[in-house]
Short mmCIF file of C-alpha atoms in Angstrom, two decimals:
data_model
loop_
_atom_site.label_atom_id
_atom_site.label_comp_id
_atom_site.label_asym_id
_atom_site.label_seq_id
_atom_site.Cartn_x
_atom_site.Cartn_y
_atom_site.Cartn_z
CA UNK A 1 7.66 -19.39 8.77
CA UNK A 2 7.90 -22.04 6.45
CA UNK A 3 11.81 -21.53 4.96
CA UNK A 4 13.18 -21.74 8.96
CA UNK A 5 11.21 -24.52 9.96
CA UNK A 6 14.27 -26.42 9.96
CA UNK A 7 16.69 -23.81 11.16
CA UNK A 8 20.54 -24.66 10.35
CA UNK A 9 23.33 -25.44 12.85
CA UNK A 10 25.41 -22.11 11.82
CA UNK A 11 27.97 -19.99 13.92
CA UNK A 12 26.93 -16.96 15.59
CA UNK A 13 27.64 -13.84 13.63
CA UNK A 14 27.72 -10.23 14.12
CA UNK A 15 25.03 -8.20 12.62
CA UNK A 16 24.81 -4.34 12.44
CA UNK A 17 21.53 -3.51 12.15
CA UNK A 18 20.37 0.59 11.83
CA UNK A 19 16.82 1.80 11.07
CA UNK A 20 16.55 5.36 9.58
CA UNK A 21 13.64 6.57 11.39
CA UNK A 22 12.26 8.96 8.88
CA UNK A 23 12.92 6.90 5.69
CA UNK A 24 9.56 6.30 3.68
CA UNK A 25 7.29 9.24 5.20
CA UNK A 26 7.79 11.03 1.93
CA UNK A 27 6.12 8.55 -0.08
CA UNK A 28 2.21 8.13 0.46
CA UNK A 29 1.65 11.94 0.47
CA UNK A 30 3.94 12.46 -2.57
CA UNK A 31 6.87 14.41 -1.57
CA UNK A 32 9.25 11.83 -3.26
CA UNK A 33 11.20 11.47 -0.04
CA UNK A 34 12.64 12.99 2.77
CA UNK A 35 16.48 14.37 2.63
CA UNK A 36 16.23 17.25 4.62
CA UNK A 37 14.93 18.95 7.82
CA UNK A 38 12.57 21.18 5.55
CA UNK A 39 11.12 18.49 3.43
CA UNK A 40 10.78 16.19 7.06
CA UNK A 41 8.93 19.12 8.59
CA UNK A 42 6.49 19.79 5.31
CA UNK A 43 5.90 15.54 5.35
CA UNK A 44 4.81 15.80 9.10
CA UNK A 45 2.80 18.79 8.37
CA UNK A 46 1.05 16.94 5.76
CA UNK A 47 0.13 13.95 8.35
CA UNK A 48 3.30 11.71 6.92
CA UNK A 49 3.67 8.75 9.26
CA UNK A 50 6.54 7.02 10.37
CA UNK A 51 6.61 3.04 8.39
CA UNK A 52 10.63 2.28 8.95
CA UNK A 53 9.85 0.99 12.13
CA UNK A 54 7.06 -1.19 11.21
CA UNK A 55 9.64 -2.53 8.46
CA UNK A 56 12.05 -3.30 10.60
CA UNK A 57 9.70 -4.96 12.77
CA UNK A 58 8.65 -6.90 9.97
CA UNK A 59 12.55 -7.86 8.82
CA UNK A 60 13.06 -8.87 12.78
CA UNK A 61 10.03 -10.95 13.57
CA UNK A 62 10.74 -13.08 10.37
CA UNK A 63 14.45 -13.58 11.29
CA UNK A 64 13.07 -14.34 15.12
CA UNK A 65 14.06 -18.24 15.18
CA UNK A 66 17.49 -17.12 14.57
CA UNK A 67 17.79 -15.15 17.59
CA UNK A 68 20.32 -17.75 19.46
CA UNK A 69 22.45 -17.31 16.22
CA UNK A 70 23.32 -13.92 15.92
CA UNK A 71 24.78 -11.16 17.76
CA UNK A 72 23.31 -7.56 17.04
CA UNK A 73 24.82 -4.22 17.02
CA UNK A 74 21.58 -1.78 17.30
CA UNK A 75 21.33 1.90 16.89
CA UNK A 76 20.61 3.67 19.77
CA UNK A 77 16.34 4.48 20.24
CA UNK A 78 14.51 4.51 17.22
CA UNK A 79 17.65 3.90 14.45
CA UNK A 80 17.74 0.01 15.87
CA UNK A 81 17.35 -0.39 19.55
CA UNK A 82 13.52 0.28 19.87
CA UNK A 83 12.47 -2.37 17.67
CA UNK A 84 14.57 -4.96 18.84
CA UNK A 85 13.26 -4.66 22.44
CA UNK A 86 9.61 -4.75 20.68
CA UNK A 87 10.15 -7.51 19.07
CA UNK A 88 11.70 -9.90 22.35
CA UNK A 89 15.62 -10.01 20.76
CA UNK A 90 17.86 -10.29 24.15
CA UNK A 91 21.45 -10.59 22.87
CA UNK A 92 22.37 -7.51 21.24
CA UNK A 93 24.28 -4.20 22.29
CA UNK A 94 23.40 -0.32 21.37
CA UNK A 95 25.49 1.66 19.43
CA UNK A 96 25.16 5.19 20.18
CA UNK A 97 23.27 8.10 21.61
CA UNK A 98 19.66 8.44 21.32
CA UNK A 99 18.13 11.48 19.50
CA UNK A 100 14.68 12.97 19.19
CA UNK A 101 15.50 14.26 16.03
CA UNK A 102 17.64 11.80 13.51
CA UNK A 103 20.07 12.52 10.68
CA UNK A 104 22.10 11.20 7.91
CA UNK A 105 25.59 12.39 10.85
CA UNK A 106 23.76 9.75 13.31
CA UNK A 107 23.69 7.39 10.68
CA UNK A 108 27.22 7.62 9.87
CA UNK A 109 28.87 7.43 13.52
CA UNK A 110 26.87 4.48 14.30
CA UNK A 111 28.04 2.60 11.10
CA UNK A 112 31.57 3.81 11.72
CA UNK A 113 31.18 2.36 15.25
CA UNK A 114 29.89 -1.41 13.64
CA UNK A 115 32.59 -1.37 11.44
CA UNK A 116 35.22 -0.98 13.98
CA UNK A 117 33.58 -3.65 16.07
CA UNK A 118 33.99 -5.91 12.49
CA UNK A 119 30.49 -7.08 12.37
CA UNK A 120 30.02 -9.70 9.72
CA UNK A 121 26.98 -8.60 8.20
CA UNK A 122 25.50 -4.72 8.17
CA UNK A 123 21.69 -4.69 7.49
CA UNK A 124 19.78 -1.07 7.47
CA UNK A 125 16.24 0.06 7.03
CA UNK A 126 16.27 3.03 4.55
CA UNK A 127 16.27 4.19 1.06
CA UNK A 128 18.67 4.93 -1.46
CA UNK A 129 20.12 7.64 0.55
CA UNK A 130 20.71 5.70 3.77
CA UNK A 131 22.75 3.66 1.28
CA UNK A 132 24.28 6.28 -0.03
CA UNK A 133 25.43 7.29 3.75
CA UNK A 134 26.93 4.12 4.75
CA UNK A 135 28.76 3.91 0.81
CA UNK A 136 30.52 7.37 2.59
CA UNK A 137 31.59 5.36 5.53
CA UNK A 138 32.42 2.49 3.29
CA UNK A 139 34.66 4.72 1.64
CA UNK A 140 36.08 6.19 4.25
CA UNK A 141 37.74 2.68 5.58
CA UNK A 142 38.32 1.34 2.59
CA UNK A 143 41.41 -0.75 3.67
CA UNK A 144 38.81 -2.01 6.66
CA UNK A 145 35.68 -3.14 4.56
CA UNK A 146 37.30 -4.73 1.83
CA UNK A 147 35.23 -7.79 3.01
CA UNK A 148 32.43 -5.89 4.97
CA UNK A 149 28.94 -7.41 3.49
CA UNK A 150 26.12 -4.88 3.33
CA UNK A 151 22.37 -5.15 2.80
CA UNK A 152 19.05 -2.99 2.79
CA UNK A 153 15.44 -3.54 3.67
CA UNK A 154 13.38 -1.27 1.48
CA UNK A 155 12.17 1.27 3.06
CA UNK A 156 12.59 4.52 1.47
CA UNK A 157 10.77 6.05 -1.48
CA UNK A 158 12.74 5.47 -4.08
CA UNK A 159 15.21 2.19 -4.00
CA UNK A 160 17.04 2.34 -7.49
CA UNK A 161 20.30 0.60 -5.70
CA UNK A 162 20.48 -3.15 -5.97
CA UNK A 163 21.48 -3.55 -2.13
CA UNK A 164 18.01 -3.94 -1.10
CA UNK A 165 16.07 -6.96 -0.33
CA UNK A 166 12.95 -7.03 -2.57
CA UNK A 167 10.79 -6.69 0.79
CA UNK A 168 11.64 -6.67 4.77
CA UNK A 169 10.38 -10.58 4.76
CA UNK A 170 13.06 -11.38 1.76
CA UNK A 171 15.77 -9.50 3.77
CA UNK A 172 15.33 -12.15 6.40
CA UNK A 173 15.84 -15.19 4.44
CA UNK A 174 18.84 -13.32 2.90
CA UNK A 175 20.32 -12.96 6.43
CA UNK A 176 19.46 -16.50 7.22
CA UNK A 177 21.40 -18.04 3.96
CA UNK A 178 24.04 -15.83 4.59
CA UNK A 179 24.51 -17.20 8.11
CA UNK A 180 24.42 -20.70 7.01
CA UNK A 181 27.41 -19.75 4.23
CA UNK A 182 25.22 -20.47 0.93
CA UNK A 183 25.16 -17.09 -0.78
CA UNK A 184 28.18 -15.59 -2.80
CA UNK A 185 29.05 -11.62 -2.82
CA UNK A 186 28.95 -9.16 -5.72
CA UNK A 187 29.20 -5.55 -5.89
CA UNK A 188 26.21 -3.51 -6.39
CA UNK A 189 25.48 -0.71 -7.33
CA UNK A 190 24.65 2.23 -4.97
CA UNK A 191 22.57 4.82 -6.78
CA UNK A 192 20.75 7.82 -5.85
CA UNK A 193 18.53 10.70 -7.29
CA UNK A 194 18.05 14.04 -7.30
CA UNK A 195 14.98 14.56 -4.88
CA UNK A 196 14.45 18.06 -6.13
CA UNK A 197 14.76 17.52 -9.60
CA UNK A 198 12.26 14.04 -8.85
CA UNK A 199 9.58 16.24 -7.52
CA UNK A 200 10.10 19.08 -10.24
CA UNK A 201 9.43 15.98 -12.53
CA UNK A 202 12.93 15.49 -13.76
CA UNK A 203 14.75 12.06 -12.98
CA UNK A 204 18.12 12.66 -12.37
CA UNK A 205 19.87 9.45 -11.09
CA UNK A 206 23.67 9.28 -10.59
CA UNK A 207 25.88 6.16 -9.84
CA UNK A 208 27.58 7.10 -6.48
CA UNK A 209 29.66 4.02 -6.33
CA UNK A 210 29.43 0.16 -4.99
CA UNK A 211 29.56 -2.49 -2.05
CA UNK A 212 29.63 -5.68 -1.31
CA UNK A 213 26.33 -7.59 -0.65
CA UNK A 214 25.33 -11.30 -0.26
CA UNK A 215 23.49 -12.06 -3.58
CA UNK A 216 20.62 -14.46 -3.66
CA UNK A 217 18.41 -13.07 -7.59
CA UNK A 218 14.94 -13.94 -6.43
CA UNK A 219 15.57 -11.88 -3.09
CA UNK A 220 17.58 -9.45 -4.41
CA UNK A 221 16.22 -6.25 -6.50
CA UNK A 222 18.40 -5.29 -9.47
CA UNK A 223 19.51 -2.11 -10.15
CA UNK A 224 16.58 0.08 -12.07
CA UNK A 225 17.36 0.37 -15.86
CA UNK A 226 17.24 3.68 -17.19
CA UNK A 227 14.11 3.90 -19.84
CA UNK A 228 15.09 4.15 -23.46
CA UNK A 229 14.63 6.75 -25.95
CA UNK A 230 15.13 5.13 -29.17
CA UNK A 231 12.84 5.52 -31.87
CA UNK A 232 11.20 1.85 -31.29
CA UNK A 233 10.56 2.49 -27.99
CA UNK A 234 8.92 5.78 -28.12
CA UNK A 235 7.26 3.98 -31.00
CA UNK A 236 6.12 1.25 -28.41
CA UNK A 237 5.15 2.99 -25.87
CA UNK A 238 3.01 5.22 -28.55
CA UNK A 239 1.39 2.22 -29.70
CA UNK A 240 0.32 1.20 -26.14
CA UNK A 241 -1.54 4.32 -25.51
CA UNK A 242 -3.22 4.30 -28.36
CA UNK A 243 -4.60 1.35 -27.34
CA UNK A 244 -5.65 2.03 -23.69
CA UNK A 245 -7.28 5.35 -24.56
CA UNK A 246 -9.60 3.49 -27.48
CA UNK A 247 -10.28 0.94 -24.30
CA UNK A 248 -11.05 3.87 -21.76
CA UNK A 249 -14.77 4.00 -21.01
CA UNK A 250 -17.06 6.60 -19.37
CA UNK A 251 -17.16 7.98 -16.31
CA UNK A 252 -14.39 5.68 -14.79
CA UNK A 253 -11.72 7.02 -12.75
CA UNK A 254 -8.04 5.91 -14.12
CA UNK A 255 -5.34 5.86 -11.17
CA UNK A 256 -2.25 6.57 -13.10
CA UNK A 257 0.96 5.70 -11.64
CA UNK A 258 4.33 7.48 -12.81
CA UNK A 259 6.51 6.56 -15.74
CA UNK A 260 7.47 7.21 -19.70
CA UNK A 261 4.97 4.68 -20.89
CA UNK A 262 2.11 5.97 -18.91
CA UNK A 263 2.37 9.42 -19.51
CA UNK A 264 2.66 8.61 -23.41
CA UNK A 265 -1.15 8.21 -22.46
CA UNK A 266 -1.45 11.97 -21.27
CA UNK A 267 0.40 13.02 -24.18
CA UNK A 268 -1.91 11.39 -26.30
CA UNK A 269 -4.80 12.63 -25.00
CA UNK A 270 -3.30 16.28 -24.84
CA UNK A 271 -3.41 16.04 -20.94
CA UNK A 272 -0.47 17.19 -18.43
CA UNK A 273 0.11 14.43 -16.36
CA UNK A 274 3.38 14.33 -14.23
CA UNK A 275 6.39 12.10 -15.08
CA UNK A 276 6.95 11.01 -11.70
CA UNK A 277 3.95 11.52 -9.61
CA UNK A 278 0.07 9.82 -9.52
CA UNK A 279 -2.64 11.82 -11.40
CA UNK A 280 -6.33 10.69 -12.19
CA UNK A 281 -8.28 10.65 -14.99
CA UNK A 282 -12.52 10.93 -16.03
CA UNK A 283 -13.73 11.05 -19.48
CA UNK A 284 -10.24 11.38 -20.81
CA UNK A 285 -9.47 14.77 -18.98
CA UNK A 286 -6.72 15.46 -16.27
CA UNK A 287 -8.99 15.78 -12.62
CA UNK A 288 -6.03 15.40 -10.28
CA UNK A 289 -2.64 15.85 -10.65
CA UNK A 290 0.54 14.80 -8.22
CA UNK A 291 -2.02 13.12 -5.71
CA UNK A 292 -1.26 11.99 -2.57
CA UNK A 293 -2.71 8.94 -0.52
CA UNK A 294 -5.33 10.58 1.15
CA UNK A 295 -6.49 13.01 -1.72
CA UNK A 296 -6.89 9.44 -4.07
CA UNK A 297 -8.85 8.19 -1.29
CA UNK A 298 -11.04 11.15 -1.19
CA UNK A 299 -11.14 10.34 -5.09
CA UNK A 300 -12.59 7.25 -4.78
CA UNK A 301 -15.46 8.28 -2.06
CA UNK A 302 -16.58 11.31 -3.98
CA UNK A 303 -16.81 8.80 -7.29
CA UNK A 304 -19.00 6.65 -5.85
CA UNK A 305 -20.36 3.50 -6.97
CA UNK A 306 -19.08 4.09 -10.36
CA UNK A 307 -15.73 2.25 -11.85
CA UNK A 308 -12.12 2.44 -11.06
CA UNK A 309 -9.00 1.72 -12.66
CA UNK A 310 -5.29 1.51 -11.85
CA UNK A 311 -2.35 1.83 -14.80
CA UNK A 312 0.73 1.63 -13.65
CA UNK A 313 4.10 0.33 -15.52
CA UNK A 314 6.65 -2.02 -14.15
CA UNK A 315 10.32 -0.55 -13.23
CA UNK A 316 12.61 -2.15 -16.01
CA UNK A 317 15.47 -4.31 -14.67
CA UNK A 318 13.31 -4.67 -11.24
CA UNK A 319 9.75 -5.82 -11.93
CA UNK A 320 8.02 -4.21 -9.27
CA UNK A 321 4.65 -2.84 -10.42
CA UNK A 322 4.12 -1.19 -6.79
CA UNK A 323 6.32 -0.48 -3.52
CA UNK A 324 9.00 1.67 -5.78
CA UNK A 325 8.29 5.57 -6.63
CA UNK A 326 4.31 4.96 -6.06
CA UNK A 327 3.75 4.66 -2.61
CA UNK A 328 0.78 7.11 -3.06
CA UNK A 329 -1.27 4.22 -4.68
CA UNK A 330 -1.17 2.31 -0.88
CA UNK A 331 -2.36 -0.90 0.03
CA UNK A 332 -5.74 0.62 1.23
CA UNK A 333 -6.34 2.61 -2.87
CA UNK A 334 -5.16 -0.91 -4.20
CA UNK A 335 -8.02 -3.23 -2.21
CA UNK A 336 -10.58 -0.30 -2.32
CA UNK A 337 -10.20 -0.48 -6.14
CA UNK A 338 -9.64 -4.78 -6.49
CA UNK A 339 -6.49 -6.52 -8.10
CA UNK A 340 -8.80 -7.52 -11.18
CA UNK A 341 -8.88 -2.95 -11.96
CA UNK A 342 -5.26 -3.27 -12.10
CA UNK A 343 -3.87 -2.97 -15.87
CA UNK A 344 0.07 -2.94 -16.18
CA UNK A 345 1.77 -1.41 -19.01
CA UNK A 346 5.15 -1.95 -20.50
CA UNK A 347 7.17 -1.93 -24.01
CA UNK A 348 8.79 -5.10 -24.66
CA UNK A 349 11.92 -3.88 -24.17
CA UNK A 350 11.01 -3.44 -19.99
CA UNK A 351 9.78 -6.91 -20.40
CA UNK A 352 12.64 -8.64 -21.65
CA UNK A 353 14.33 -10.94 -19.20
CA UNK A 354 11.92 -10.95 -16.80
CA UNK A 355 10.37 -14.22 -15.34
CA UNK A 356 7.84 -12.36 -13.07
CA UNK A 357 6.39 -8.92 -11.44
CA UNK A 358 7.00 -7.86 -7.66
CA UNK A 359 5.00 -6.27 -5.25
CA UNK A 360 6.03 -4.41 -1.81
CA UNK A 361 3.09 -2.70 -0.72
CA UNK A 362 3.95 -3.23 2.97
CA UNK A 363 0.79 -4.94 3.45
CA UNK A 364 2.12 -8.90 3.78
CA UNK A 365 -2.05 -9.65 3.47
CA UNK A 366 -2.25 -8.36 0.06
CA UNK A 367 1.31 -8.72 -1.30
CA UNK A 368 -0.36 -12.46 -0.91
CA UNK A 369 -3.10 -11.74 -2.67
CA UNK A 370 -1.02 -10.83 -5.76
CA UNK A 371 0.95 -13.66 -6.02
CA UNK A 372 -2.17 -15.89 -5.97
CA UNK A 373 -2.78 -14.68 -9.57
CA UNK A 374 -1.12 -13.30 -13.13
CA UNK A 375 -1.08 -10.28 -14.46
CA UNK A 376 -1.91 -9.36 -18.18
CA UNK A 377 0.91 -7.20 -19.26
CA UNK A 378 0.16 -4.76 -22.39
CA UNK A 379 3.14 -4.45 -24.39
CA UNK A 380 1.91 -2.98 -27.38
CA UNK A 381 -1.09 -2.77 -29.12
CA UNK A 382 -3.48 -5.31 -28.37
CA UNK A 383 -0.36 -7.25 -27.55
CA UNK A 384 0.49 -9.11 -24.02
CA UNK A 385 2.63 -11.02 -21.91
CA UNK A 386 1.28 -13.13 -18.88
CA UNK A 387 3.68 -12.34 -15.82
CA UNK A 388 2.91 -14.20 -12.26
CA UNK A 389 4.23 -11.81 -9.46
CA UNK A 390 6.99 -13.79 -7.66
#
């Protein structure tokens, strides 16, 4: 643990700290999410498994040698309490009542209760409409968290607000420089979308409002920039097909992730691929569309021996070529297939401003193996840009 080797002198703090059980089962098998006891049931149905408590795990056992520092506020049983006990933390109190069942009402009393007990720092394990949960609360006692500091490890399915950490590990070293008083605050931007609309196809993401949040740029996601539609960039994104389907060969299968500038490809070729969900391609014709995890899998085993390839796009403003919106393409579809299959797309307007890519597959292993290398970027035809992932 290399950036607490040499842990601080700093005075103990109170830290909230709530886990949304359910947050993330959407995303492997496709559903886009999880708001909502029908969609939670459908996700278990389809074999969704719970990952926000291995991400909190993940967040705790990083921020471990700062256990004598802080002071935690859990939720009660799985929202908090049952991963601190996992994990060995010993000075902390549960806020609460435990549930079998979870929900966004659970969520809400407990953060009420941390902000009357003024904690100094609340951290949750969620997605975008965790945050948009505690925003209510926020809201709510207004003249009580003018100062209140709030921050997310990713954990949802899609993360557009800029309150998240870019993974659980990054969270941690937030936490830690926050402790030792070296970050400064801004307001960011809570935003949600429309799950039903995102898996009808139709991205419809609304501003809901803002909170305060330490701010440290290479640890923090931005908020995701809305794709143009000017004639350039439709112009761009046009010439960047054009250019991957003259490179697609035979008999390989194409993994395509979701995004504008990949399905300019589908359009091209006269295909239907979603907006928003993973489809795969042979020969230049549709074969799957809206996979899940386990039917990509299945993909690759019935293909064979013969080649794979990934094309995804980065999310503008953010970077991140995977961990955001394609959760189907996993950590297990990513080293089945190799890092060197991977082609990124992007027009140079998604590009601009950006030092690097990022990478939150949830597999620590391989989000290492990324960073070992660069990435090729196509952003237009025949035309790249050499991005590291940070």
């Amino acid at each position: 643990m290399d950036f607490m080797s040499e842990v601080k002198s700093v005075t103990v703090k109170t830290v909230g700290f709530i886990v949304n059980p359910i947050a993330g089962m959407g995303g492997a098998i496709g559903l886009k999410g999880t708001d909502g006891k029908t969609i939670l049931d459908k996700a278990i149905s389809l074999g969704a498994k719970p990952i926000a408590s291995t991400r909190a795990e993940a967040f705790l056992i990083e921020l471990a040698p700062l256990k004598h520092c802080i002071h935690l506020l859990v939720g009660a049983g799985d929202m908090g309490e049952t991963e601190v006990k996992k994990i060995g933390y010993s000075n902390y109190a549960v806020v609460g009542k435990r549930h079998k069942y979870t929900s966004s009402e659970d969520t809400k009393s407990i953060a009420q209760s941390m902000i009357e007990a003024k904690v100094d720092l609340l951290v949750f394990c969620g997605g975008d409409g965790t945050a948009r949960d505690l925003l209510k609360v926020v809201n709510a006692n207004s003249t009580v968290t003018a100062k209140l500091l709030v921050l997310g490890v990713p954990t949802g399915v899609k993360m557009h607000s800029a309150v998240f950490a870019v993974n659980p590990r990054a969270a941690a070293r937030v936490v830690y420089r926050f402790l030792c008083g070296e970050l400064s605050v801004r307001e960011v931007e809570i935003m949600d979308v429309d799950e039903q609309a995102f898996r009808e196809g139709r991205l419809s993401a609304e501003l809901y409002g803002y909170m305060l949040s330490p701010y440290e740029p290479h640890l923090i996601q931005g908020s995701k920039l809305a794709s143009s539609t000017t004639e350039d960039e439709v112009r761009n994104q046009a010439a960047i097909a054009v250019y991957i389907i003259e490179s697609m060969q035979p008999e390989t299968l194409y993994i395509m992730g979701p995004g504008t500038t990949v399905r300019t490809i589908s359009d091209l070729l006269d295909q239907k691929k979603t907006l928003l969900g993973v489809d795969l391609f042979v020969n230049k014709h549709l074969v799957g569309r809206d996979v899940n995890e386990e039917q990509i899998l299945q993909a690759l085993v019935n293909h064979g021996s013969k080649p794979v390839k990934i094309i995804v796009t980065l999310i503008g403003g953010q970077g991140f070529i995977f961990g955001r919106g394609n959760q189907q393409i996993s950590s297990k579809v990513i080293l089945q297939v190799g890092l060197e299959n991977i082609m990124v797309v992007a027009t140079e307007s998604k590009v601009q401003g950006l030092k690097s890519l990022k990478v939150d597959t949830g597999d620590s292993m391989l989000d290492s193996m990324f960073k070992a290398q660069s990435f090729q970027v196509l952003v237009d035809y025949s035309r790249w840009r050499e991005l590291s992932v940070e």
